[in-house]
Tab-separated table of C-alpha atoms in Angstrom:
chain	number	residue	atom	x	y	z
A	1	MET	CA	6.961	-7.897	-15.140
A	2	PRO	CA	8.886	-4.690	-15.866
A	3	PRO	CA	8.801	-2.115	-13.057
A	4	ASN	CA	5.762	0.085	-12.540
A	5	GLU	CA	3.240	-2.017	-14.399
A	6	LEU	CA	0.080	-2.883	-12.502
A	7	TYR	CA	-0.903	-6.514	-12.163
A	8	GLN	CA	-4.412	-7.124	-10.918
A	9	PHE	CA	-6.308	-10.316	-10.308
A	10	SER	CA	-10.105	-10.080	-10.613
A	11	VAL	CA	-12.106	-6.910	-10.028
A	12	VAL	CA	-13.554	-5.189	-6.967
A	13	SER	CA	-17.114	-5.656	-8.258
A	14	ALA	CA	-16.549	-9.413	-7.929
A	15	LEU	CA	-15.815	-8.968	-4.212
A	16	MET	CA	-18.975	-6.872	-3.921
A	17	ASP	CA	-20.803	-9.870	-5.383
A	18	GLY	CA	-19.123	-12.239	-2.945
A	19	VAL	CA	-16.811	-13.939	-5.456
A	20	ALA	CA	-14.025	-14.848	-3.025
A	21	GLY	CA	-14.098	-18.618	-2.750
A	22	THR	CA	-10.939	-19.212	-4.684
A	23	GLY	CA	-8.433	-16.966	-6.450
A	24	VAL	CA	-4.814	-16.905	-7.427
A	25	PRO	CA	-2.030	-18.503	-5.343
A	26	LEU	CA	-0.097	-15.833	-3.424
A	27	ARG	CA	3.149	-16.981	-4.995
A	28	ARG	CA	1.782	-16.166	-8.419
A	29	VAL	CA	0.635	-12.741	-7.246
A	30	ILE	CA	4.122	-11.928	-5.991
A	31	GLU	CA	5.715	-13.064	-9.247
A	32	HIS	CA	4.017	-10.014	-10.754
A	33	GLY	CA	5.083	-7.470	-8.153
A	34	SER	CA	6.276	-7.113	-4.593
A	35	HIS	CA	4.372	-3.913	-3.703
A	36	GLY	CA	0.643	-4.133	-3.285
A	37	LEU	CA	-2.510	-5.004	-1.476
A	38	GLY	CA	-5.484	-7.302	-1.647
A	39	THR	CA	-7.493	-9.788	0.313
A	40	PHE	CA	-7.490	-13.511	1.038
A	41	ARG	CA	-9.807	-16.386	0.289
A	42	GLY	CA	-13.147	-15.769	1.963
A	43	MET	CA	-12.121	-12.104	2.435
A	44	ARG	CA	-10.472	-13.167	5.679
A	45	GLY	CA	-7.979	-10.441	6.452
A	46	GLU	CA	-6.106	-7.710	4.636
A	47	LEU	CA	-3.095	-8.363	2.417
A	48	ILE	CA	-0.101	-6.072	2.221
A	49	ALA	CA	2.977	-6.805	0.118
A	50	LEU	CA	6.192	-4.874	0.583
A	51	ASP	CA	9.926	-5.460	0.526
A	52	GLY	CA	9.510	-8.949	-0.921
A	53	GLU	CA	7.186	-10.165	1.821
A	54	VAL	CA	3.438	-10.715	2.054
A	55	TRP	CA	1.624	-10.122	5.340
A	56	LYS	CA	-1.843	-11.190	6.391
A	57	MET	CA	-3.489	-8.826	8.850
A	58	LYS	CA	-6.418	-10.461	10.606
A	59	HIS	CA	-9.489	-9.186	12.411
A	60	ASP	CA	-8.171	-10.459	15.761
A	61	GLY	CA	-5.257	-8.034	15.442
A	62	SER	CA	-2.697	-10.681	14.555
A	63	VAL	CA	-0.245	-10.210	11.688
A	64	LEU	CA	1.074	-13.306	9.962
A	65	ARG	CA	3.798	-13.581	7.371
A	66	ALA	CA	2.439	-15.514	4.429
A	67	ASP	CA	4.441	-18.534	3.332
A	68	ILE	CA	5.112	-17.966	-0.336
A	69	THR	CA	7.958	-20.445	-0.776
A	70	PRO	CA	7.550	-23.117	-3.434
A	71	GLU	CA	7.544	-25.732	-0.634
A	72	SER	CA	4.640	-24.098	1.196
A	73	GLN	CA	2.006	-26.537	2.437
A	74	THR	CA	-0.242	-23.767	3.655
A	75	GLU	CA	-0.222	-21.318	0.785
A	76	ASP	CA	-3.218	-19.082	0.680
A	77	TYR	CA	-5.042	-17.691	-2.317
A	78	SER	CA	-6.148	-14.193	-3.132
A	79	PRO	CA	-9.505	-13.536	-4.833
A	80	PHE	CA	-8.446	-9.919	-5.447
A	81	ALA	CA	-5.010	-8.353	-5.478
A	82	MET	CA	-3.127	-5.457	-7.063
A	83	VAL	CA	0.668	-5.465	-7.174
A	84	THR	CA	3.537	-3.808	-8.974
A	85	ASP	CA	7.304	-3.926	-8.967
A	86	PHE	CA	7.556	-0.487	-7.500
A	87	VAL	CA	10.343	1.878	-8.497
A	88	ALA	CA	9.764	5.420	-7.248
A	89	GLU	CA	9.570	8.083	-9.968
A	90	HIS	CA	8.604	10.994	-7.727
A	91	ARG	CA	9.572	11.648	-4.124
A	92	GLY	CA	8.430	14.160	-1.572
A	93	THR	CA	7.506	14.737	2.019
A	94	ALA	CA	4.197	15.635	3.574
A	95	THR	CA	2.610	16.280	6.914
A	96	LEU	CA	-0.710	14.478	6.869
A	97	SER	CA	-3.616	15.507	9.026
A	98	ALA	CA	-6.194	13.395	7.200
A	99	LYS	CA	-6.607	10.887	4.412
A	100	SER	CA	-7.354	13.730	2.006
A	101	GLY	CA	-3.792	14.919	2.568
A	102	VAL	CA	-2.617	11.769	0.800
A	103	GLU	CA	-4.680	12.687	-2.248
A	104	ASP	CA	-3.228	16.189	-2.184
A	105	VAL	CA	0.393	15.067	-2.100
A	106	LEU	CA	-0.178	12.473	-4.838
A	107	ARG	CA	-1.760	15.118	-7.074
A	108	ARG	CA	1.184	17.403	-6.441
A	109	LEU	CA	3.829	14.745	-7.119
A	110	ALA	CA	2.162	13.200	-10.194
A	111	PRO	CA	0.098	15.926	-11.901
A	112	ASP	CA	0.233	14.214	-15.300
A	113	ALA	CA	-1.171	10.908	-14.055
A	114	HIS	CA	-4.707	12.014	-13.259
A	115	ASN	CA	-6.286	9.356	-15.463
A	116	THR	CA	-4.070	6.387	-14.756
A	117	HIS	CA	-3.133	4.314	-11.729
A	118	ILE	CA	-0.381	5.450	-9.443
A	119	ALA	CA	1.348	3.337	-6.824
A	120	PHE	CA	2.666	4.956	-3.686
A	121	ARG	CA	4.481	4.229	-0.481
A	122	ILE	CA	4.523	6.365	2.639
A	123	ASP	CA	7.108	5.749	5.367
A	124	GLY	CA	7.330	7.506	8.682
A	125	ALA	CA	5.803	8.084	12.074
A	126	PHE	CA	2.071	8.292	12.604
A	127	LYS	CA	0.231	9.764	15.569
A	128	SER	CA	-2.715	7.563	14.777
A	129	ILE	CA	-3.957	5.326	12.032
A	130	LYS	CA	-7.487	3.961	11.961
A	131	VAL	CA	-7.607	0.613	10.208
A	132	ARG	CA	-10.192	-2.004	9.476
A	133	THR	CA	-9.657	-5.688	8.988
A	134	ALA	CA	-12.246	-7.867	7.344
A	135	GLN	CA	-13.322	-10.870	9.357
A	136	GLY	CA	-14.344	-12.814	6.319
A	137	GLN	CA	-17.403	-14.297	4.713
A	138	CYS	CA	-19.903	-16.129	6.936
A	139	PHE	CA	-20.969	-18.177	3.958
A	140	PRO	CA	-19.721	-18.663	0.387
A	141	GLY	CA	-20.904	-15.860	-1.834
A	142	GLU	CA	-21.551	-13.326	0.922
A	143	GLY	CA	-20.938	-9.888	-0.574
A	144	LEU	CA	-18.315	-7.399	0.566
A	145	LYS	CA	-20.918	-4.970	1.865
A	146	ASP	CA	-22.190	-7.536	4.370
A	147	VAL	CA	-18.679	-8.745	5.165
A	148	ALA	CA	-17.698	-5.132	5.858
A	149	SER	CA	-20.605	-4.685	8.263
A	150	ARG	CA	-18.725	-7.040	10.624
A	151	GLN	CA	-15.272	-5.604	10.013
A	152	VAL	CA	-13.116	-4.770	13.015
A	153	GLU	CA	-12.097	-1.125	13.208
A	154	VAL	CA	-9.187	-0.152	15.426
A	155	THR	CA	-7.288	3.093	15.890
A	156	LEU	CA	-3.672	2.100	16.306
A	157	PRO	CA	-1.587	4.033	18.827
A	158	ALA	CA	1.424	6.035	17.653
A	159	SER	CA	3.734	3.925	15.502
A	160	HIS	CA	6.330	3.923	12.776
A	161	GLY	CA	5.389	2.072	9.664
A	162	THR	CA	4.598	1.926	5.974
A	163	VAL	CA	1.507	2.657	3.938
A	164	ILE	CA	1.292	0.837	0.591
A	165	GLY	CA	-1.351	2.058	-1.782
A	166	PHE	CA	-2.759	2.820	-5.170
A	167	ARG	CA	-4.708	5.780	-6.461
A	168	SER	CA	-6.914	4.875	-9.402
A	169	PRO	CA	-8.997	6.981	-11.774
A	170	GLN	CA	-12.746	7.301	-11.348
A	171	PHE	CA	-13.494	5.611	-14.688
A	172	LEU	CA	-12.088	2.356	-13.272
A	173	GLN	CA	-14.428	2.270	-10.260
A	174	GLY	CA	-15.581	-1.324	-9.855
A	175	VAL	CA	-12.625	-2.697	-11.786
A	176	VAL	CA	-10.565	-1.439	-8.859
A	177	VAL	CA	-11.309	1.010	-6.046
A	178	ALA	CA	-11.382	4.502	-7.574
A	179	GLY	CA	-9.413	7.059	-5.596
A	180	VAL	CA	-6.977	6.181	-2.857
A	181	HIS	CA	-6.865	2.595	-1.573
A	182	MET	CA	-4.185	1.875	0.992
A	183	HIS	CA	-3.094	-0.647	3.587
A	184	TYR	CA	-0.750	-0.047	6.528
A	185	ILE	CA	1.691	-2.175	8.478
A	186	ASP	CA	3.815	-1.006	11.365
A	187	ALA	CA	7.591	-1.360	11.343
A	188	GLY	CA	7.507	-4.192	13.868
A	189	ARG	CA	5.001	-6.068	11.701
A	190	THR	CA	2.647	-6.373	14.657
A	191	ALA	CA	-0.353	-4.342	13.521
A	192	GLY	CA	-2.027	-2.927	10.450
A	193	GLY	CA	-4.964	-3.118	8.085
A	194	HIS	CA	-6.960	-1.250	5.470
A	195	VAL	CA	-6.492	2.466	6.205
A	196	LEU	CA	-9.656	4.425	7.041
A	197	ALA	CA	-7.974	7.513	8.530
A	198	LEU	CA	-4.473	8.626	9.400
A	199	GLU	CA	-2.486	11.441	10.943
A	200	SER	CA	1.256	11.666	10.591
A	201	ASP	CA	3.641	12.655	13.356
A	202	GLY	CA	5.529	15.354	11.491
A	203	GLU	CA	6.808	14.793	7.995
A	204	VAL	CA	6.566	11.424	6.293
A	205	GLN	CA	8.352	10.264	3.153
A	206	VAL	CA	6.172	9.781	0.083
A	207	GLN	CA	7.275	7.843	-2.999
A	208	VAL	CA	5.162	7.624	-6.140
A	209	ALA	CA	5.239	5.729	-9.442
A	210	GLU	CA	2.905	6.204	-12.407
A	211	LEU	CA	1.486	2.953	-13.809
A	212	TRP	CA	0.553	3.274	-17.483
A	213	ARG	CA	0.254	-0.427	-18.281
A	214	THR	CA	-2.155	-2.786	-16.524
A	215	VAL	CA	-2.176	-6.560	-16.789
A	216	MET	CA	-5.498	-7.902	-15.569
A	217	ASP	CA	-6.303	-11.576	-15.070
A	218	LEU	CA	-9.921	-12.570	-14.591
A	219	PRO	CA	-10.903	-15.750	-12.704
A	220	ARG	CA	-11.110	-18.420	-15.392
A	221	GLY	CA	-13.036	-21.533	-14.467
A	222	ASP	CA	-14.722	-19.859	-11.495
A	223	THR	CA	-18.461	-20.477	-11.792
A	224	ALA	CA	-19.269	-17.850	-9.171
A	225	PHE	CA	-17.408	-15.234	-11.205
A	226	ASN	CA	-19.081	-16.324	-14.423
A	227	GLU	CA	-22.523	-15.957	-12.870
A	228	ALA	CA	-21.920	-12.734	-10.915
A	229	PRO	CA	-23.883	-9.663	-12.045
A	230	LEU	CA	-20.860	-7.368	-11.523
A	231	ALA	CA	-23.097	-4.317	-11.700
A	232	LEU	CA	-21.369	-1.087	-10.796
A	233	ASN	CA	-22.096	-0.159	-7.181
A	234	ASP	CA	-20.267	3.138	-6.828
A	235	GLY	CA	-21.865	4.068	-3.528
A	236	GLY	CA	-21.353	0.622	-2.098
A	237	ILE	CA	-17.674	0.554	-2.982
A	238	LYS	CA	-17.141	4.016	-1.506
A	239	ALA	CA	-18.887	2.896	1.680
A	240	VAL	CA	-16.775	-0.201	2.208
A	241	GLU	CA	-13.450	0.774	0.630
A	242	GLY	CA	-13.368	4.497	1.378
B	1	MET	CA	2.115	-11.728	-26.444
B	2	PRO	CA	0.907	-15.296	-25.910
B	3	PRO	CA	-2.208	-16.253	-27.881
B	4	ASN	CA	-5.645	-15.137	-26.742
B	5	GLU	CA	-4.588	-12.269	-24.511
B	6	LEU	CA	-6.259	-8.949	-25.183
B	7	TYR	CA	-4.090	-5.920	-25.816
B	8	GLN	CA	-5.889	-2.602	-25.720
B	9	PHE	CA	-4.619	0.918	-26.162
B	10	SER	CA	-6.614	3.638	-24.371
B	11	VAL	CA	-10.299	3.379	-23.513
B	12	VAL	CA	-13.546	4.051	-25.371
B	13	SER	CA	-14.501	6.812	-22.930
B	14	ALA	CA	-11.451	8.731	-24.165
B	15	LEU	CA	-12.859	8.615	-27.725
B	16	MET	CA	-16.185	9.837	-26.350
B	17	ASP	CA	-14.241	12.782	-24.913
B	18	GLY	CA	-12.497	13.395	-28.227
B	19	VAL	CA	-9.047	12.159	-27.203
B	20	ALA	CA	-7.869	11.034	-30.631
B	21	GLY	CA	-5.100	13.439	-31.599
B	22	THR	CA	-2.289	10.979	-31.192
B	23	GLY	CA	-2.080	7.321	-30.146
B	24	VAL	CA	0.094	4.318	-30.628
B	25	PRO	CA	1.930	3.561	-33.906
B	26	LEU	CA	0.138	0.843	-35.839
B	27	ARG	CA	3.258	-1.270	-35.915
B	28	ARG	CA	3.260	-1.388	-32.138
B	29	VAL	CA	-0.417	-2.369	-32.080
B	30	ILE	CA	0.248	-5.283	-34.384
B	31	GLU	CA	3.181	-6.473	-32.296
B	32	HIS	CA	0.557	-7.314	-29.676
B	33	GLY	CA	-1.850	-9.156	-31.935
B	34	SER	CA	-2.924	-9.591	-35.514
B	35	HIS	CA	-6.684	-9.888	-34.961
B	36	GLY	CA	-8.574	-6.811	-33.954
B	37	LEU	CA	-10.200	-3.488	-34.530
B	38	GLY	CA	-9.869	0.158	-33.674
B	39	THR	CA	-9.731	3.594	-35.166
B	40	PHE	CA	-7.152	6.005	-36.568
B	41	ARG	CA	-5.813	9.380	-35.551
B	42	GLY	CA	-8.630	11.910	-35.654
B	43	MET	CA	-11.108	8.987	-35.763
B	44	ARG	CA	-10.714	9.000	-39.534
B	45	GLY	CA	-11.855	5.583	-40.641
B	46	GLU	CA	-12.290	2.129	-39.198
B	47	LEU	CA	-9.408	-0.230	-38.480
B	48	ILE	CA	-9.580	-3.977	-38.993
B	49	ALA	CA	-6.650	-6.320	-38.429
B	50	LEU	CA	-6.687	-9.871	-39.727
B	51	ASP	CA	-4.312	-12.398	-41.222
B	52	GLY	CA	-1.275	-10.230	-40.436
B	53	GLU	CA	-2.578	-7.177	-42.264
B	54	VAL	CA	-4.142	-3.914	-41.152
B	55	TRP	CA	-6.792	-2.224	-43.270
B	56	LYS	CA	-8.135	1.288	-43.116
B	57	MET	CA	-11.746	1.616	-44.233
B	58	LYS	CA	-12.646	5.197	-44.998
B	59	HIS	CA	-15.877	7.141	-45.194
B	60	ASP	CA	-15.543	7.565	-48.968
B	61	GLY	CA	-15.798	3.782	-49.330
B	62	SER	CA	-12.111	3.247	-50.036
B	63	VAL	CA	-10.130	0.521	-48.308
B	64	LEU	CA	-6.398	1.036	-47.866
B	65	ARG	CA	-3.808	-1.395	-46.643
B	66	ALA	CA	-1.866	0.245	-43.832
B	67	ASP	CA	1.889	0.318	-44.214
B	68	ILE	CA	3.215	-1.283	-41.045
B	69	THR	CA	6.729	-2.044	-42.265
B	70	PRO	CA	9.613	-0.628	-40.235
B	71	GLU	CA	10.539	1.502	-43.268
B	72	SER	CA	7.104	3.124	-43.473
B	73	GLN	CA	7.150	6.868	-44.066
B	74	THR	CA	3.402	7.150	-43.748
B	75	GLU	CA	2.656	5.084	-40.700
B	76	ASP	CA	-0.550	6.004	-38.987
B	77	TYR	CA	-1.387	5.985	-35.299
B	78	SER	CA	-4.331	4.555	-33.449
B	79	PRO	CA	-5.887	6.407	-30.498
B	80	PHE	CA	-7.897	3.277	-29.633
B	81	ALA	CA	-7.358	-0.328	-30.618
B	82	MET	CA	-8.011	-3.848	-29.357
B	83	VAL	CA	-6.032	-6.784	-30.714
B	84	THR	CA	-5.145	-10.363	-29.874
B	85	ASP	CA	-3.143	-13.183	-31.348
B	86	PHE	CA	-6.236	-15.169	-32.092
B	87	VAL	CA	-6.262	-18.958	-31.817
B	88	ALA	CA	-9.758	-20.405	-32.008
B	89	GLU	CA	-10.863	-22.416	-28.956
B	90	HIS	CA	-14.454	-22.988	-30.038
B	91	ARG	CA	-15.870	-23.422	-33.537
B	92	GLY	CA	-19.360	-23.550	-34.885
B	93	THR	CA	-21.681	-22.504	-37.655
B	94	ALA	CA	-24.638	-20.189	-37.600
B	95	THR	CA	-27.238	-18.692	-39.868
B	96	LEU	CA	-27.513	-15.054	-38.909
B	97	SER	CA	-30.626	-13.017	-39.542
B	98	ALA	CA	-29.611	-10.116	-37.306
B	99	LYS	CA	-26.803	-8.820	-35.130
B	100	SER	CA	-28.437	-10.435	-32.098
B	101	GLY	CA	-27.762	-13.784	-33.749
B	102	VAL	CA	-24.062	-13.136	-33.238
B	103	GLU	CA	-24.622	-12.701	-29.522
B	104	ASP	CA	-26.615	-15.935	-29.447
B	105	VAL	CA	-23.949	-18.016	-31.143
B	106	LEU	CA	-21.186	-16.553	-28.960
B	107	ARG	CA	-23.156	-17.380	-25.821
B	108	ARG	CA	-23.673	-20.897	-27.084
B	109	LEU	CA	-20.030	-21.471	-28.002
B	110	ALA	CA	-18.498	-19.856	-24.886
B	111	PRO	CA	-20.978	-20.252	-22.023
B	112	ASP	CA	-18.287	-19.998	-19.341
B	113	ALA	CA	-16.927	-16.670	-20.578
B	114	HIS	CA	-19.879	-14.453	-19.706
B	115	ASN	CA	-17.774	-12.048	-17.637
B	116	THR	CA	-14.641	-11.823	-19.718
B	117	HIS	CA	-13.744	-10.687	-23.215
B	118	ILE	CA	-14.094	-13.035	-26.125
B	119	ALA	CA	-12.602	-12.573	-29.550
B	120	PHE	CA	-14.384	-13.952	-32.577
B	121	ARG	CA	-14.155	-14.276	-36.306
B	122	ILE	CA	-16.968	-15.001	-38.722
B	123	ASP	CA	-16.237	-16.074	-42.295
B	124	GLY	CA	-18.759	-16.651	-45.028
B	125	ALA	CA	-21.297	-15.176	-47.366
B	126	PHE	CA	-23.554	-12.318	-46.372
B	127	LYS	CA	-26.759	-11.228	-48.042
B	128	SER	CA	-26.266	-7.761	-46.626
B	129	ILE	CA	-24.098	-5.984	-44.111
B	130	LYS	CA	-24.814	-2.454	-42.960
B	131	VAL	CA	-21.630	-0.676	-41.996
B	132	ARG	CA	-20.657	2.760	-40.856
B	133	THR	CA	-17.348	4.495	-41.344
B	134	ALA	CA	-16.344	7.490	-39.288
B	135	GLN	CA	-15.374	10.534	-41.296
B	136	GLY	CA	-13.202	11.899	-38.528
B	137	GLN	CA	-13.002	14.836	-36.198
B	138	CYS	CA	-13.708	18.307	-37.610
B	139	PHE	CA	-11.520	19.789	-34.922
B	140	PRO	CA	-9.142	18.410	-32.283
B	141	GLY	CA	-11.036	17.187	-29.277
B	142	GLU	CA	-14.371	16.684	-31.004
B	143	GLY	CA	-16.147	13.823	-29.202
B	144	LEU	CA	-17.177	10.541	-30.748
B	145	LYS	CA	-20.872	11.321	-30.436
B	146	ASP	CA	-20.503	14.346	-32.712
B	147	VAL	CA	-18.088	12.528	-35.020
B	148	ALA	CA	-20.650	9.718	-35.311
B	149	SER	CA	-23.389	12.161	-36.277
B	150	ARG	CA	-21.539	12.618	-39.583
B	151	GLN	CA	-20.661	8.965	-40.091
B	152	VAL	CA	-21.351	7.394	-43.451
B	153	GLU	CA	-23.721	4.433	-43.315
B	154	VAL	CA	-23.847	2.034	-46.229
B	155	THR	CA	-25.562	-1.294	-46.756
B	156	LEU	CA	-23.112	-3.413	-48.707
B	157	PRO	CA	-24.524	-5.696	-51.414
B	158	ALA	CA	-24.103	-9.457	-51.115
B	159	SER	CA	-20.471	-10.374	-50.485
B	160	HIS	CA	-18.101	-12.910	-49.028
B	161	GLY	CA	-15.940	-11.665	-46.229
B	162	THR	CA	-14.807	-11.707	-42.631
B	163	VAL	CA	-16.156	-10.168	-39.449
B	164	ILE	CA	-13.567	-9.555	-36.718
B	165	GLY	CA	-14.932	-8.713	-33.316
B	166	PHE	CA	-14.927	-8.780	-29.567
B	167	ARG	CA	-17.690	-9.322	-27.077
B	168	SER	CA	-16.985	-7.659	-23.744
B	169	PRO	CA	-18.742	-7.795	-20.381
B	170	GLN	CA	-21.059	-5.023	-19.253
B	171	PHE	CA	-18.845	-4.071	-16.299
B	172	LEU	CA	-16.174	-2.901	-18.761
B	173	GLN	CA	-18.459	-0.446	-20.594
B	174	GLY	CA	-16.428	2.696	-21.215
B	175	VAL	CA	-13.123	0.860	-20.893
B	176	VAL	CA	-14.194	-0.907	-24.083
B	177	VAL	CA	-17.533	-1.271	-25.847
B	178	ALA	CA	-19.662	-3.624	-23.752
B	179	GLY	CA	-21.407	-6.297	-25.777
B	180	VAL	CA	-20.553	-7.106	-29.364
B	181	HIS	CA	-18.228	-4.766	-31.268
B	182	MET	CA	-17.299	-5.887	-34.758
B	183	HIS	CA	-15.815	-4.696	-38.020
B	184	TYR	CA	-16.203	-6.278	-41.465
B	185	ILE	CA	-14.086	-6.477	-44.563
B	186	ASP	CA	-15.029	-8.270	-47.761
B	187	ALA	CA	-12.847	-10.971	-49.266
B	188	GLY	CA	-11.665	-8.674	-52.043
B	189	ARG	CA	-10.654	-6.031	-49.507
B	190	THR	CA	-12.762	-3.465	-51.333
B	191	ALA	CA	-15.416	-2.605	-48.752
B	192	GLY	CA	-16.154	-2.774	-45.059
B	193	GLY	CA	-16.580	-0.853	-41.816
B	194	HIS	CA	-18.037	-0.980	-38.336
B	195	VAL	CA	-20.942	-3.444	-38.441
B	196	LEU	CA	-24.385	-2.036	-37.607
B	197	ALA	CA	-26.475	-4.911	-38.982
B	198	LEU	CA	-25.885	-8.106	-40.888
B	199	GLU	CA	-27.639	-11.048	-42.490
B	200	SER	CA	-25.789	-14.135	-43.572
B	201	ASP	CA	-26.411	-16.030	-46.789
B	202	GLY	CA	-26.828	-19.481	-45.291
B	203	GLU	CA	-24.369	-20.826	-42.757
B	204	VAL	CA	-21.235	-18.917	-41.809
B	205	GLN	CA	-18.224	-20.205	-39.891
B	206	VAL	CA	-17.789	-18.838	-36.378
B	207	GLN	CA	-14.545	-19.112	-34.394
B	208	VAL	CA	-14.219	-17.975	-30.804
B	209	ALA	CA	-11.468	-17.541	-28.224
B	210	GLU	CA	-11.865	-16.615	-24.563
B	211	LEU	CA	-9.540	-13.837	-23.394
B	212	TRP	CA	-8.846	-14.020	-19.660
B	213	ARG	CA	-5.835	-11.715	-19.554
B	214	THR	CA	-5.913	-8.080	-20.673
B	215	VAL	CA	-2.920	-5.827	-21.173
B	216	MET	CA	-4.047	-2.198	-21.255
B	217	ASP	CA	-1.815	0.742	-22.114
B	218	LEU	CA	-3.072	4.228	-21.348
B	219	PRO	CA	-1.846	7.284	-23.306
B	220	ARG	CA	1.135	8.525	-21.313
B	221	GLY	CA	2.199	12.092	-22.022
B	222	ASP	CA	-1.100	12.935	-23.727
B	223	THR	CA	-2.399	16.144	-22.129
B	224	ALA	CA	-5.846	15.687	-23.674
B	225	PHE	CA	-6.131	12.274	-22.039
B	226	ASN	CA	-4.903	13.589	-18.695
B	227	GLU	CA	-7.533	16.313	-18.700
B	228	ALA	CA	-10.461	14.287	-20.071
B	229	PRO	CA	-13.401	13.722	-17.696
B	230	LEU	CA	-13.817	10.106	-18.869
B	231	ALA	CA	-17.241	9.941	-17.262
B	232	LEU	CA	-19.203	6.821	-18.103
B	233	ASN	CA	-21.685	7.520	-20.892
B	234	ASP	CA	-23.419	4.183	-21.258
B	235	GLY	CA	-26.231	5.497	-23.431
B	236	GLY	CA	-23.861	7.486	-25.608
B	237	ILE	CA	-21.599	4.519	-26.235
B	238	LYS	CA	-24.568	2.299	-27.080
B	239	ALA	CA	-25.824	4.939	-29.507
B	240	VAL	CA	-22.576	5.285	-31.415
B	241	GLU	CA	-21.039	1.832	-31.086
B	242	GLY	CA	-24.139	-0.346	-31.061
């Protein structure tokens, strides 16, 4: 796809309803963009895509590089992912004392993109980052709220690394996660996850792109998706993805 | 675009908030698909696209063919449109005594597409079709609910013609119109509008395509869009688009 277009597979409400048994092959996700986040089949782990690579961050603290070569015998699938071919349009620096600081700097750098998606990347040193990693469904169809009740939360010690994220408008809650949704991986690719809280160690570099076109694929041929209620659960999404 | 992908420009919630001062040139809408519906700048009239042509149905009952040639000096813009390059995947016939009959036949023909968009086309004879045509905004920023309060409603006499429509899942209410959204034009291209009620004269032909990929463009550089609340107004949309 051209740069700075959002590709998304499925919708967050489907994860809330436990639709995670299948999905799109990782290789096909990455064809649409090399910057992004998502989850894996069975909601086992957190996906982060950056610099042409896809990493799987698991609840046991391990970080695995996903095999996305055409020859892969072990390719995984993603039941929900958002990616873009990221080309920064706005750049700045920020000292972050909380997650809300990310929202502030994004608003400052992209004031005209209030009602569309933006993709961002934050590089630098962090005093602490609190992450969660989903352990996965205990049974097919288990919803994200219950999966999240068993998530592993860890506060990583000081590290250098990269946050990859999206900020999405409120009117797309349920289609995606409204507000800021971001995953982290450290520079050594040894630790990371879905970011719950963060504090930078001095200034970090922030890069932002506005995404005005979205390409959304829905899970064709997936009976669980076809039968899911997909009712908007604003509070539930905020609780598990906030 | 490949057949049976949905292209949409902007979102219905933006019309609810009165964001209709600009939009996308009609020629660019049609590049993405020749089957569809929408509105015009200022919400003046109802748009229907079929068989490679775009028609503007106005509140005074007139029907104008839109000039979409590259040489056009009078090209209009659409602040909201949905189109696809329609290739029927399912075909059937139905005798329709009410709008709910359309929902029934769509469910029957595309049972596996409950949670995605479907595009449809109905050709045949109608005993009566009740249509509305929006007169347009009285001032920039006037919301669709107020615009609709001045809409012209007409029950057309018996005619042959074509209904072009989409059925969209409930979880996309506000992004589009959830449920069935359809426009009609008669075979002579003399009358039509947004369909409020219909009754067929015997059997009509129904063609359906499932749309599993959506390409959505949001109005970049449109200050009104950037500042719109875009809050979900489920009841309001049902009232004006039902």
